[in-house]
Amino acid sequence: VYGRIYASEAGDSGRLSARPYDENRDIAVEAKRAIAAAAADLVRDGDSIIVHAGSTCYQLGTLLARRNLRVWTNSMPLAAHLGEHGTCQLSVAGGELYREPGIIHDPSAGSPGFFASRFFVGTQGISSKGLLESHPLLVKVIGELAACADEIVLLADSRKFSIQPRNVALPLSRIGTIITDDGLTDAAAKMMEDAGVSIAIATTGGAN
C-alpha cells in the first residue's frame, strides 16, 4: 500500500488498502451506473463542475461527455475518454501521472485555479468520521478540490459503508449530498442524515 504495509484482507469488509483501479472498475457496475445517471440529472447545461478520479466518477463523466459544460478532472482515464469522445470544454490537472490511483497531480501546485458549482467525488470507504482513503495522495487532493466548489456531491455505492481505511479525506459535514444505491442500510442512512447530508437513492435492478 502507498507509504506503508498492511496484512491482506479476506474481503471488502474492513479493507484498508484500495483495490487497483482496473479491478475496482468492474465491481458493482450496475450500482455505479445508476448512481452516475442520478448524478448527471443534477448537472445543468452551462455548469462548471469538477469530476474526481474513481470508477463511479468515470461513469458520470462519460454521461456528460457531449453536454455543454466546463469539466475539470484529474482522472487520466476520464480525460482520455472526454478528449476522444466528448465535446464539453475540458480542463485537465497538470503534473505527473500516478497510475495508482490513476490521477494526474502536481504536488507543488496546490488547489487548481478552477471554481465549480459542484465537486463530484468518490471514496474508498465511509464512516462517522467522514470519507476514508488508504492513499495519502488522495487525501491531499480531495481536500484541495473541496475548496474549489460550492457543493460537494459524494458518489458511493452502499458497499463503501463496510470499508474502513485509516485516513480521513473529508468530514461528513463537508458533504452536501450523497448519491448511493438501494442497498443503503437504515443505520448508514441515519448516520448521513445526522451529519446533515442529503441522501439520493439510485435504484438498481438487483443486488450489488
GROMACS .gro file of C-alpha atoms in nm:
model
  208
    1VAL     CA    1   0.000   0.000   0.000
    2TYR     CA    2   0.128   0.351  -0.080
    3GLY     CA    3   0.359   0.457   0.205
    4ARG     CA    4   0.305   0.158   0.434
    5ILE     CA    5   0.243  -0.217   0.455
    6TYR     CA    6  -0.079  -0.389   0.564
    7ALA     CA    7  -0.182  -0.750   0.603
    8SER     CA    8  -0.409  -0.861   0.320
    9GLU     CA    9  -0.783  -0.872   0.388
   10ALA     CA   10  -1.016  -1.158   0.303
   11GLY     CA   11  -1.290  -0.934   0.168
   12ASP     CA   12  -1.405  -0.574   0.140
   13SER     CA   13  -1.534  -0.552   0.496
   14GLY     CA   14  -1.274  -0.363   0.697
   15ARG     CA   15  -1.049  -0.333   0.393
   16LEU     CA   16  -0.759  -0.092   0.448
   17SER     CA   17  -0.593  -0.087   0.107
   18ALA     CA   18  -0.751   0.034  -0.215
   19ARG     CA   19  -0.810  -0.210  -0.498
   20PRO     CA   20  -0.630  -0.128  -0.824
   21TYR     CA   21  -0.843   0.094  -1.049
   22ASP     CA   22  -0.874  -0.173  -1.321
   23GLU     CA   23  -1.008  -0.420  -1.063
   24ASN     CA   24  -1.240  -0.178  -0.886
   25ARG     CA   25  -1.386  -0.062  -1.218
   26ASP     CA   26  -1.555  -0.400  -1.268
   27ILE     CA   27  -1.715  -0.422  -0.920
   28ALA     CA   28  -2.078  -0.317  -0.856
   29VAL     CA   29  -2.102  -0.182  -1.211
   30GLU     CA   30  -2.483  -0.170  -1.216
   31ALA     CA   31  -2.493   0.036  -0.896
   32LYS     CA   32  -2.221   0.271  -1.021
   33ARG     CA   33  -2.404   0.333  -1.347
   34ALA     CA   34  -2.731   0.403  -1.165
   35ILE     CA   35  -2.555   0.644  -0.928
   36ALA     CA   36  -2.385   0.818  -1.221
   37ALA     CA   37  -2.716   0.859  -1.404
   38ALA     CA   38  -2.874   1.018  -1.096
   39ALA     CA   39  -2.574   1.250  -1.058
   40ALA     CA   40  -2.595   1.354  -1.424
   41ASP     CA   41  -2.951   1.475  -1.360
   42LEU     CA   42  -2.810   1.733  -1.114
   43VAL     CA   43  -2.593   1.894  -1.381
   44ARG     CA   44  -2.735   2.178  -1.588
   45ASP     CA   45  -2.609   2.297  -1.925
   46GLY     CA   46  -2.352   2.571  -1.877
   47ASP     CA   47  -2.234   2.440  -1.539
   48SER     CA   48  -1.871   2.422  -1.435
   49ILE     CA   49  -1.801   2.101  -1.245
   50ILE     CA   50  -1.512   1.903  -1.101
   51VAL     CA   51  -1.517   1.526  -1.154
   52HIS     CA   52  -1.266   1.342  -0.937
   53ALA     CA   53  -1.088   1.019  -1.019
   54GLY     CA   54  -1.251   0.683  -0.949
   55SER     CA   55  -1.473   0.435  -1.126
   56THR     CA   56  -1.812   0.584  -1.032
   57CYS     CA   57  -1.698   0.934  -1.123
   58TYR     CA   58  -1.572   0.793  -1.452
   59GLN     CA   59  -1.920   0.661  -1.526
   60LEU     CA   60  -2.060   1.009  -1.457
   61GLY     CA   61  -1.805   1.175  -1.683
   62THR     CA   62  -1.892   0.952  -1.977
   63LEU     CA   63  -2.259   1.054  -1.946
   64LEU     CA   64  -2.161   1.423  -1.956
   65ALA     CA   65  -1.914   1.396  -2.242
   66ARG     CA   66  -2.128   1.571  -2.503
   67ARG     CA   67  -2.303   1.819  -2.275
   68ASN     CA   68  -2.250   2.197  -2.285
   69LEU     CA   69  -2.031   2.205  -1.973
   70ARG     CA   70  -1.693   2.305  -1.835
   71VAL     CA   71  -1.540   1.993  -1.681
   72TRP     CA   72  -1.220   1.982  -1.476
   73THR     CA   73  -1.080   1.639  -1.393
   74ASN     CA   74  -0.765   1.482  -1.255
   75SER     CA   75  -0.865   1.137  -1.381
   76MET     CA   76  -0.640   1.012  -1.659
   77PRO     CA   77  -0.896   0.753  -1.782
   78LEU     CA   78  -1.175   1.012  -1.789
   79ALA     CA   79  -0.961   1.280  -1.954
   80ALA     CA   80  -0.868   1.032  -2.227
   81HIS     CA   81  -1.234   0.941  -2.283
   82LEU     CA   82  -1.353   1.302  -2.293
   83GLY     CA   83  -1.069   1.401  -2.524
   84GLU     CA   84  -1.165   1.131  -2.774
   85HIS     CA   85  -1.544   1.120  -2.742
   86GLY     CA   86  -1.653   1.446  -2.577
   87THR     CA   87  -1.750   1.794  -2.689
   88CYS     CA   88  -1.757   1.953  -2.343
   89GLN     CA   89  -1.494   2.212  -2.251
   90LEU     CA   90  -1.225   2.009  -2.077
   91SER     CA   91  -0.962   2.119  -1.825
   92VAL     CA   92  -0.714   1.858  -1.707
   93ALA     CA   93  -0.496   1.867  -1.397
   94GLY     CA   94  -0.126   1.925  -1.465
   95GLY     CA   95   0.163   1.734  -1.320
   96GLU     CA   96   0.275   1.373  -1.302
   97LEU     CA   97   0.065   1.067  -1.376
   98TYR     CA   98   0.017   0.843  -1.074
   99ARG     CA   99  -0.104   0.521  -1.234
  100GLU     CA  100  -0.238   0.409  -0.899
  101PRO     CA  101  -0.476   0.570  -0.813
  102GLY     CA  102  -0.499   0.687  -1.176
  103ILE     CA  103  -0.472   1.062  -1.124
  104ILE     CA  104  -0.263   1.348  -1.258
  105HIS     CA  105  -0.120   1.565  -0.982
  106ASP     CA  106   0.144   1.831  -0.926
  107PRO     CA  107   0.249   1.820  -0.557
  108SER     CA  108   0.375   2.179  -0.570
  109ALA     CA  109   0.068   2.333  -0.737
  110GLY     CA  110  -0.193   2.332  -0.459
  111SER     CA  111  -0.560   2.387  -0.545
  112PRO     CA  112  -0.637   2.435  -0.916
  113GLY     CA  113  -0.742   2.775  -1.046
  114PHE     CA  114  -1.087   2.643  -1.131
  115PHE     CA  115  -1.412   2.711  -0.946
  116ALA     CA  116  -1.713   2.482  -0.984
  117SER     CA  117  -2.074   2.467  -0.882
  118ARG     CA  118  -2.028   2.103  -0.781
  119PHE     CA  119  -1.739   1.872  -0.697
  120PHE     CA  120  -1.832   1.510  -0.769
  121VAL     CA  121  -1.615   1.280  -0.561
  122GLY     CA  122  -1.597   0.911  -0.484
  123THR     CA  123  -1.441   0.744  -0.182
  124GLN     CA  124  -1.287   0.416  -0.075
  125GLY     CA  125  -1.488   0.398   0.248
  126ILE     CA  126  -1.731   0.589   0.469
  127SER     CA  127  -1.765   0.610   0.848
  128SER     CA  128  -1.897   0.859   1.101
  129LYS     CA  129  -1.555   1.029   1.075
  130GLY     CA  130  -1.606   1.105   0.707
  131LEU     CA  131  -1.474   0.997   0.368
  132LEU     CA  132  -1.193   0.746   0.412
  133GLU     CA  133  -0.896   0.671   0.188
  134SER     CA  134  -0.589   0.449   0.224
  135HIS     CA  135  -0.384   0.650  -0.026
  136PRO     CA  136  -0.236   0.967   0.133
  137LEU     CA  137  -0.219   1.143  -0.204
  138LEU     CA  138  -0.596   1.110  -0.245
  139VAL     CA  139  -0.649   1.261   0.100
  140LYS     CA  140  -0.442   1.563  -0.004
  141VAL     CA  141  -0.606   1.604  -0.345
  142ILE     CA  142  -0.964   1.568  -0.220
  143GLY     CA  143  -0.900   1.833   0.043
  144GLU     CA  144  -0.763   2.074  -0.218
  145LEU     CA  145  -1.050   2.020  -0.461
  146ALA     CA  146  -1.315   2.053  -0.190
  147ALA     CA  147  -1.216   2.419  -0.155
  148CYS     CA  148  -1.293   2.483  -0.523
  149ALA     CA  149  -1.669   2.414  -0.536
  150ASP     CA  150  -1.997   2.540  -0.394
  151GLU     CA  151  -2.126   2.189  -0.320
  152ILE     CA  152  -1.965   1.850  -0.272
  153VAL     CA  153  -2.161   1.554  -0.409
  154LEU     CA  154  -2.045   1.210  -0.296
  155LEU     CA  155  -2.096   0.921  -0.538
  156ALA     CA  156  -2.065   0.599  -0.339
  157ASP     CA  157  -2.232   0.259  -0.368
  158SER     CA  158  -2.358   0.108  -0.044
  159ARG     CA  159  -2.059  -0.129  -0.011
  160LYS     CA  160  -1.845   0.169   0.087
  161PHE     CA  161  -2.002   0.183   0.433
  162SER     CA  162  -1.837  -0.150   0.518
  163ILE     CA  163  -1.489  -0.047   0.402
  164GLN     CA  164  -1.280   0.128   0.666
  165PRO     CA  165  -0.938   0.259   0.557
  166ARG     CA  166  -0.743   0.467   0.808
  167ASN     CA  167  -0.720   0.817   0.661
  168VAL     CA  168  -0.999   1.076   0.672
  169ALA     CA  169  -1.016   1.277   0.350
  170LEU     CA  170  -1.319   1.492   0.437
  171PRO     CA  171  -1.558   1.505   0.734
  172LEU     CA  172  -1.922   1.425   0.661
  173SER     CA  173  -2.011   1.784   0.748
  174ARG     CA  174  -1.845   1.895   0.421
  175ILE     CA  175  -2.070   1.675   0.206
  176GLY     CA  176  -2.390   1.827   0.069
  177THR     CA  177  -2.542   1.520  -0.096
  178ILE     CA  178  -2.464   1.152  -0.124
  179ILE     CA  179  -2.595   0.954  -0.418
  180THR     CA  180  -2.592   0.584  -0.338
  181ASP     CA  181  -2.781   0.268  -0.430
  182ASP     CA  182  -3.082   0.096  -0.275
  183GLY     CA  183  -2.861  -0.133  -0.067
  184LEU     CA  184  -2.814   0.152   0.184
  185THR     CA  185  -2.889   0.029   0.537
  186ASP     CA  186  -3.106   0.220   0.783
  187ALA     CA  187  -2.806   0.265   1.014
  188ALA     CA  188  -2.593   0.415   0.735
  189ALA     CA  189  -2.879   0.641   0.626
  190LYS     CA  190  -2.924   0.768   0.981
  191MET     CA  191  -2.551   0.837   1.013
  192MET     CA  192  -2.558   1.051   0.700
  193GLU     CA  193  -2.878   1.231   0.793
  194ASP     CA  194  -2.744   1.307   1.142
  195ALA     CA  195  -2.441   1.469   0.973
  196GLY     CA  196  -2.672   1.690   0.765
  197VAL     CA  197  -2.608   1.509   0.436
  198SER     CA  198  -2.895   1.483   0.187
  199ILE     CA  199  -2.947   1.132   0.053
  200ALA     CA  200  -3.047   1.040  -0.303
  201ILE     CA  201  -3.110   0.675  -0.385
  202ALA     CA  202  -3.035   0.540  -0.732
  203THR     CA  203  -3.247   0.229  -0.784
  204THR     CA  204  -3.074  -0.073  -0.936
  205GLY     CA  205  -3.230  -0.379  -1.092
  206GLY     CA  206  -3.087  -0.623  -0.842
  207ALA     CA  207  -2.831  -0.685  -0.572
  208ASN     CA  208  -2.488  -0.524  -0.586
   0.00000   0.00000   0.00000
